[in-house]
Amino acid sequence: MKAAVYDECGAPEVLNYKEVPDPKLSASDILIDVEAISIEGGDLFNRRLTPPPKPDYIVGYASAGTVIAVGEQVTSRKVGDRVTGFASDGSHASLRALPVDQTWLVPDGVALAEAAAVPISFGTAYHCLFARGALQAGETVLVQAAAGGVGLAAVQLAKNAGARVIAVSSGADRLSTLQSLGVDHVIDHHRSDVAEAVLELTAGEGAKLVVDPVGTTLPASLRALSSDGRLVFVGNAGGGDLTLDLWPALQANQALFGVFMGTKFTVPQVSATVDTLLSQVAQSKFRVFLDKQFPLASAAAAHAYAEYGRPFGRVILLPRQGALA
């Protein structure tokens, strides 16, 4: 099979497109003919900073495609099913073997490129808002990096739940699109101090819930949080150490929750949530934003764009040329 691999961590140029052995299928796996790969923030972080455990290492969390073989113990999937799946590596390839419980059936009406992005973007946003953040209708939620995959999912899910949503991004076009999704207020972090703007918008109270996928923005997120508020931090898109002075949080009786979805997707309740989210995307209840598509052979260029090009939503890799079903 063809894959984008690397032998040492570093800049996007460490990725090489080459022929590698096909994956082996275990009894509880399904083999997928991959048609779309969603480049996730963790893919960029791992390629940049994590030494690969073996030569020709295939990075990548999220991909979708068609089942072409099933292990002998698999009864819930069959050849021909359209599926999307998650694992800690292996997405940047034309074939992928995945444990069946790390995959979801893709409903009619959802393109495979969209389906590749849903589990991590929407699944993570849902977990941050509701499982950890306990968001209630009428509360004010601040979403940092609202133009990213998790951010775009979070603002839509929060508005659907009846929250007052403040979205942080930059640039007139990006802010305008966020407003079209129904967010109540947008903040350009290049033009305004985010915490001061939130306090002004909330008459000094602050946001009851903050979702922060960036990491480097945690001090501002904490300053924007109300007394007794909840701060959910997920990932570290900004890079660097996650450091925070917790004394103000203690004094204000604030709660901080970390979210790492890599260990959550096989939990039955979380997995069922992804099924529901896929169904809601099929019903056009939520929109999956895809910024740009690249052939898998151009994985290095795609990573560079995802890392430095400020995409609005997810960047997609296509192992095949041509339109997706």
Coordinates of C-alpha atoms in Angstrom, one line a residue:
M1 CA 0.0 0.0 0.0
K2 CA 1.0 3.6 -0.3
A3 CA 1.5 5.7 2.9
A4 CA 3.1 8.9 4.2
V5 CA 5.8 7.9 6.6
Y6 CA 8.7 9.3 8.6
D7 CA 11.8 8.0 10.3
E8 CA 12.5 11.0 12.6
C9 CA 10.3 13.8 14.0
G10 CA 10.5 17.3 12.7
A11 CA 9.1 19.7 10.1
P12 CA 6.5 18.6 7.6
E13 CA 9.3 17.7 5.1
V14 CA 10.2 14.6 7.2
L15 CA 7.1 13.0 5.6
N16 CA 7.8 10.7 2.6
Y17 CA 5.3 9.1 0.4
K18 CA 6.2 5.5 -0.4
E19 CA 5.2 1.9 -0.7
V20 CA 5.0 0.0 2.6
P21 CA 3.6 -3.5 3.6
D22 CA -0.1 -3.8 3.9
P23 CA -1.5 -3.9 7.5
K24 CA -2.2 -7.3 9.1
L25 CA -5.7 -8.1 10.1
S26 CA -6.4 -9.5 13.5
A27 CA -9.5 -11.4 14.5
S28 CA -11.3 -8.3 15.9
D29 CA -10.2 -5.9 13.2
I30 CA -11.7 -4.6 10.0
L31 CA -9.6 -3.6 6.9
I32 CA -10.5 -0.3 5.4
D33 CA -9.8 1.0 1.9
V34 CA -9.1 4.5 3.0
E35 CA -10.8 7.3 1.0
A36 CA -10.3 10.3 3.3
I37 CA -7.9 11.3 6.1
S38 CA -8.6 14.1 8.5
I39 CA -5.4 15.8 9.6
E40 CA -5.8 16.4 13.3
G41 CA -3.9 18.6 15.7
G42 CA -2.3 15.6 17.4
D43 CA -1.0 14.4 14.0
L44 CA 0.9 17.6 13.7
F45 CA 2.1 17.6 17.3
N46 CA 3.3 13.9 17.0
R47 CA 5.1 14.4 13.7
R48 CA 6.8 17.5 15.0
L49 CA 7.9 16.4 18.5
T50 CA 7.5 12.7 19.1
P51 CA 10.3 10.3 17.9
P52 CA 8.7 7.5 15.9
P53 CA 8.8 4.1 17.5
K54 CA 9.9 2.4 14.3
P55 CA 11.1 3.2 10.8
D56 CA 8.5 4.1 8.1
Y57 CA 6.1 5.1 10.9
I58 CA 2.6 6.1 9.7
V59 CA 1.2 9.0 11.7
G60 CA -2.4 9.9 12.0
Y61 CA -5.6 9.5 14.1
A62 CA -8.6 9.8 11.9
S63 CA -9.7 8.3 8.5
A64 CA -12.7 7.0 6.7
G65 CA -13.4 4.6 3.9
T66 CA -15.0 1.3 2.8
V67 CA -14.6 -2.1 4.6
I68 CA -12.8 -4.6 2.3
A69 CA -12.2 -7.4 4.8
V70 CA -13.3 -8.4 8.4
G71 CA -11.6 -10.4 11.1
E72 CA -13.1 -13.8 12.0
Q73 CA -14.6 -12.4 15.3
V74 CA -16.3 -9.4 13.7
T75 CA -20.1 -9.5 13.3
S76 CA -21.0 -5.8 13.4
R77 CA -19.4 -4.8 10.2
K78 CA -19.4 -6.3 6.7
V79 CA -17.5 -5.8 3.4
G80 CA -18.9 -2.7 1.7
D81 CA -19.8 -0.8 4.8
R82 CA -18.7 2.8 4.9
V83 CA -16.9 3.5 8.2
T84 CA -14.9 6.2 10.0
G85 CA -12.4 5.3 12.6
F86 CA -9.9 6.4 15.2
A87 CA -6.5 5.0 16.4
S88 CA -3.3 6.4 17.8
D89 CA -1.5 6.1 14.5
G90 CA -1.8 4.7 11.0
S91 CA -4.3 7.0 9.3
H92 CA -2.0 8.4 6.6
A93 CA -2.2 5.3 4.4
S94 CA -4.3 3.9 1.6
L95 CA -5.3 0.8 3.7
R96 CA -5.9 0.7 7.5
A97 CA -6.7 -2.1 9.9
L98 CA -8.6 -1.0 12.9
P99 CA -10.3 -2.7 15.9
V100 CA -14.0 -2.8 15.1
D101 CA -14.9 -1.0 18.3
Q102 CA -12.8 2.0 17.2
T103 CA -15.0 2.5 14.1
W104 CA -18.4 3.9 13.3
L105 CA -20.8 3.3 10.5
V106 CA -21.2 6.4 8.2
P107 CA -24.9 7.2 7.5
D108 CA -26.2 8.1 4.1
G109 CA -25.9 11.8 3.4
V110 CA -22.5 12.1 5.1
A111 CA -19.5 12.3 2.7
L112 CA -16.5 10.3 3.8
A113 CA -14.3 13.4 4.0
E114 CA -16.8 14.8 6.5
A115 CA -17.1 11.5 8.3
A116 CA -13.3 11.4 8.8
A117 CA -13.4 14.6 10.8
V118 CA -16.5 14.0 12.9
P119 CA -15.3 11.6 15.7
I120 CA -12.4 13.8 16.9
S121 CA -13.8 17.3 16.2
F122 CA -17.4 16.7 17.3
G123 CA -16.7 13.9 19.7
T124 CA -14.1 16.0 21.5
A125 CA -16.3 19.2 21.5
Y126 CA -19.3 17.2 22.9
H127 CA -17.2 15.7 25.7
C128 CA -15.7 19.1 26.6
L129 CA -19.1 20.9 26.7
F130 CA -21.3 18.3 28.3
A131 CA -19.5 15.3 29.8
R132 CA -16.9 17.5 31.5
G133 CA -18.2 21.1 31.2
A134 CA -21.8 20.3 32.3
L135 CA -23.1 23.1 30.0
Q136 CA -26.7 24.2 30.7
A137 CA -29.0 26.2 28.6
G138 CA -28.7 29.9 29.2
E139 CA -25.1 29.8 30.4
T140 CA -22.3 31.7 28.6
V141 CA -19.6 29.6 27.1
L142 CA -16.3 31.0 25.6
V143 CA -14.7 28.9 22.8
Q144 CA -11.0 29.6 22.2
A145 CA -9.7 28.8 18.7
A146 CA -13.2 28.8 17.4
A147 CA -12.2 28.4 13.7
G148 CA -10.5 25.1 14.4
G149 CA -12.1 21.7 14.0
V150 CA -13.0 21.3 17.7
G151 CA -13.9 25.0 18.0
L152 CA -16.3 25.0 15.1
A153 CA -18.0 21.9 16.5
A154 CA -18.2 23.4 19.9
V155 CA -19.9 26.6 18.9
Q156 CA -22.5 24.7 17.0
L157 CA -23.2 22.2 19.8
A158 CA -23.3 24.9 22.4
K159 CA -25.8 27.1 20.4
N160 CA -27.9 24.0 19.8
A161 CA -28.0 23.4 23.6
G162 CA -29.3 27.0 24.2
A163 CA -26.1 28.5 25.5
R164 CA -24.8 32.1 24.9
V165 CA -21.7 31.6 22.8
I166 CA -18.6 33.8 22.6
A167 CA -16.2 32.7 19.9
V168 CA -12.5 33.7 19.6
S169 CA -10.7 33.8 16.3
S170 CA -9.1 36.4 14.0
G171 CA -9.8 37.9 10.6
A172 CA -13.0 39.4 9.3
D173 CA -13.9 36.5 7.1
R174 CA -13.4 33.9 9.8
L175 CA -15.4 36.0 12.3
S176 CA -18.2 36.6 9.8
T177 CA -18.5 32.8 9.2
L178 CA -18.7 32.2 12.9
Q179 CA -21.4 34.8 13.2
S180 CA -23.3 33.0 10.5
L181 CA -23.4 29.9 12.7
G182 CA -25.4 31.9 15.3
V183 CA -22.7 32.7 17.8
D184 CA -23.7 35.6 20.0
H185 CA -20.4 37.5 20.1
V186 CA -17.0 37.2 18.3
I187 CA -13.7 38.4 19.6
D188 CA -10.6 39.0 17.4
H189 CA -7.7 38.1 19.6
H190 CA -5.4 40.1 17.4
R191 CA -7.4 43.3 18.2
S192 CA -8.7 42.8 21.7
D193 CA -7.6 41.4 25.0
V194 CA -9.9 38.3 25.2
A195 CA -10.4 38.3 28.9
E196 CA -11.2 42.0 29.1
A197 CA -13.6 41.6 26.1
V198 CA -15.4 38.7 27.8
L199 CA -15.8 40.6 31.1
E200 CA -17.2 43.6 29.2
L201 CA -19.7 41.4 27.3
T202 CA -20.8 39.7 30.5
A203 CA -21.1 42.8 32.7
G204 CA -18.0 41.8 34.7
E205 CA -19.2 38.3 35.5
G206 CA -17.1 36.2 33.0
A207 CA -18.0 33.0 31.1
K208 CA -19.5 30.1 33.1
L209 CA -17.7 27.7 30.8
V210 CA -14.5 28.0 28.8
V211 CA -13.4 25.4 26.2
D212 CA -9.6 25.9 25.4
P213 CA -8.0 23.7 22.8
V214 CA -4.9 25.9 22.5
G215 CA -3.0 25.6 25.8
T216 CA -1.0 28.8 25.5
T217 CA -4.2 30.7 26.0
L218 CA -5.0 29.1 29.4
P219 CA -4.0 32.2 31.5
A220 CA -6.5 34.4 29.4
S221 CA -9.1 31.7 29.6
L222 CA -8.8 31.6 33.4
R223 CA -9.1 35.4 33.6
A224 CA -12.2 35.2 31.4
L225 CA -13.9 32.6 33.7
S226 CA -16.6 33.5 36.2
S227 CA -16.4 32.6 39.9
D228 CA -17.5 29.0 40.3
G229 CA -17.0 28.6 36.5
R230 CA -15.5 25.6 34.6
L231 CA -12.5 25.6 32.4
V232 CA -12.0 22.6 30.1
F233 CA -8.7 22.3 28.4
V234 CA -8.1 19.9 25.6
G235 CA -4.9 19.3 23.5
N236 CA -2.1 21.7 23.2
A237 CA -2.4 23.3 19.7
G238 CA -0.2 26.2 20.8
G239 CA 2.7 24.0 21.7
G240 CA 5.0 24.6 24.7
D241 CA 4.5 23.8 28.4
L242 CA 1.0 23.8 29.9
T243 CA 1.6 26.2 32.8
L244 CA -0.9 28.1 34.9
D245 CA -1.0 29.9 38.2
L246 CA -3.8 28.1 40.0
W247 CA -4.1 30.4 43.0
P248 CA -6.7 32.7 41.4
A249 CA -8.7 29.6 40.4
L250 CA -8.7 28.4 44.0
Q251 CA -9.8 31.8 45.3
A252 CA -12.6 31.9 42.8
N253 CA -13.8 28.3 43.4
Q254 CA -13.2 27.5 39.8
A255 CA -13.0 24.0 38.4
L256 CA -10.5 22.9 35.8
F257 CA -11.0 19.7 33.7
G258 CA -8.5 18.1 31.3
V259 CA -9.8 16.2 28.3
F260 CA -7.7 13.6 26.4
M261 CA -10.0 11.7 24.0
G262 CA -7.4 9.0 23.0
T263 CA -8.6 6.9 25.9
K264 CA -12.3 7.7 25.6
F265 CA -13.6 6.6 22.2
T266 CA -13.9 3.0 23.1
V267 CA -16.0 3.8 26.2
P268 CA -19.5 2.6 25.1
Q269 CA -21.3 5.9 26.1
V270 CA -18.7 8.0 24.3
S271 CA -18.8 5.8 21.2
A272 CA -22.6 6.0 21.1
T273 CA -22.3 9.8 21.2
V274 CA -20.2 9.7 18.0
D275 CA -23.0 7.6 16.3
T276 CA -25.5 10.3 17.3
L277 CA -23.3 13.1 16.1
L278 CA -22.8 11.4 12.7
S279 CA -26.6 11.0 12.4
Q280 CA -27.1 14.7 13.2
V281 CA -24.6 15.7 10.6
A282 CA -26.5 13.5 8.1
Q283 CA -29.7 15.5 9.1
S284 CA -27.8 18.8 8.4
K285 CA -28.2 19.7 12.0
F286 CA -24.5 20.5 12.2
R287 CA -22.0 21.4 9.5
V288 CA -18.5 19.9 9.2
F289 CA -16.1 22.5 7.9
L290 CA -13.4 21.2 5.5
D291 CA -10.9 23.8 4.4
K292 CA -8.7 22.2 1.8
Q293 CA -8.0 18.8 0.2
F294 CA -4.6 17.3 -0.8
P295 CA -3.6 14.0 -2.3
L296 CA -1.9 11.7 0.1
A297 CA 1.2 12.0 -2.0
S298 CA 1.4 15.6 -1.0
A299 CA 1.1 14.9 2.8
A300 CA 4.1 17.1 3.6
A301 CA 2.5 20.1 1.9
A302 CA -0.8 19.3 3.6
H303 CA 0.8 19.2 7.0
A304 CA 2.6 22.5 6.3
Y305 CA -0.7 24.1 5.3
A306 CA -2.5 22.6 8.4
E307 CA 0.2 23.8 10.7
Y308 CA 0.9 27.3 9.3
G309 CA -1.9 28.2 6.8
R310 CA -4.6 29.0 9.4
P311 CA -7.2 26.6 7.9
F312 CA -10.9 27.1 8.8
G313 CA -11.9 23.6 9.9
R314 CA -10.1 20.4 8.9
V315 CA -7.5 19.7 6.1
I316 CA -8.2 16.4 4.3
L317 CA -5.8 14.0 2.6
L318 CA -7.1 11.8 -0.3
P319 CA -5.3 8.5 -1.0
R320 CA -7.1 8.4 -4.3
Q321 CA -7.6 11.1 -6.9
G322 CA -11.2 12.0 -7.8
A323 CA -14.4 12.8 -6.1
L324 CA -15.5 11.2 -2.8
A325 CA -18.8 9.4 -2.5

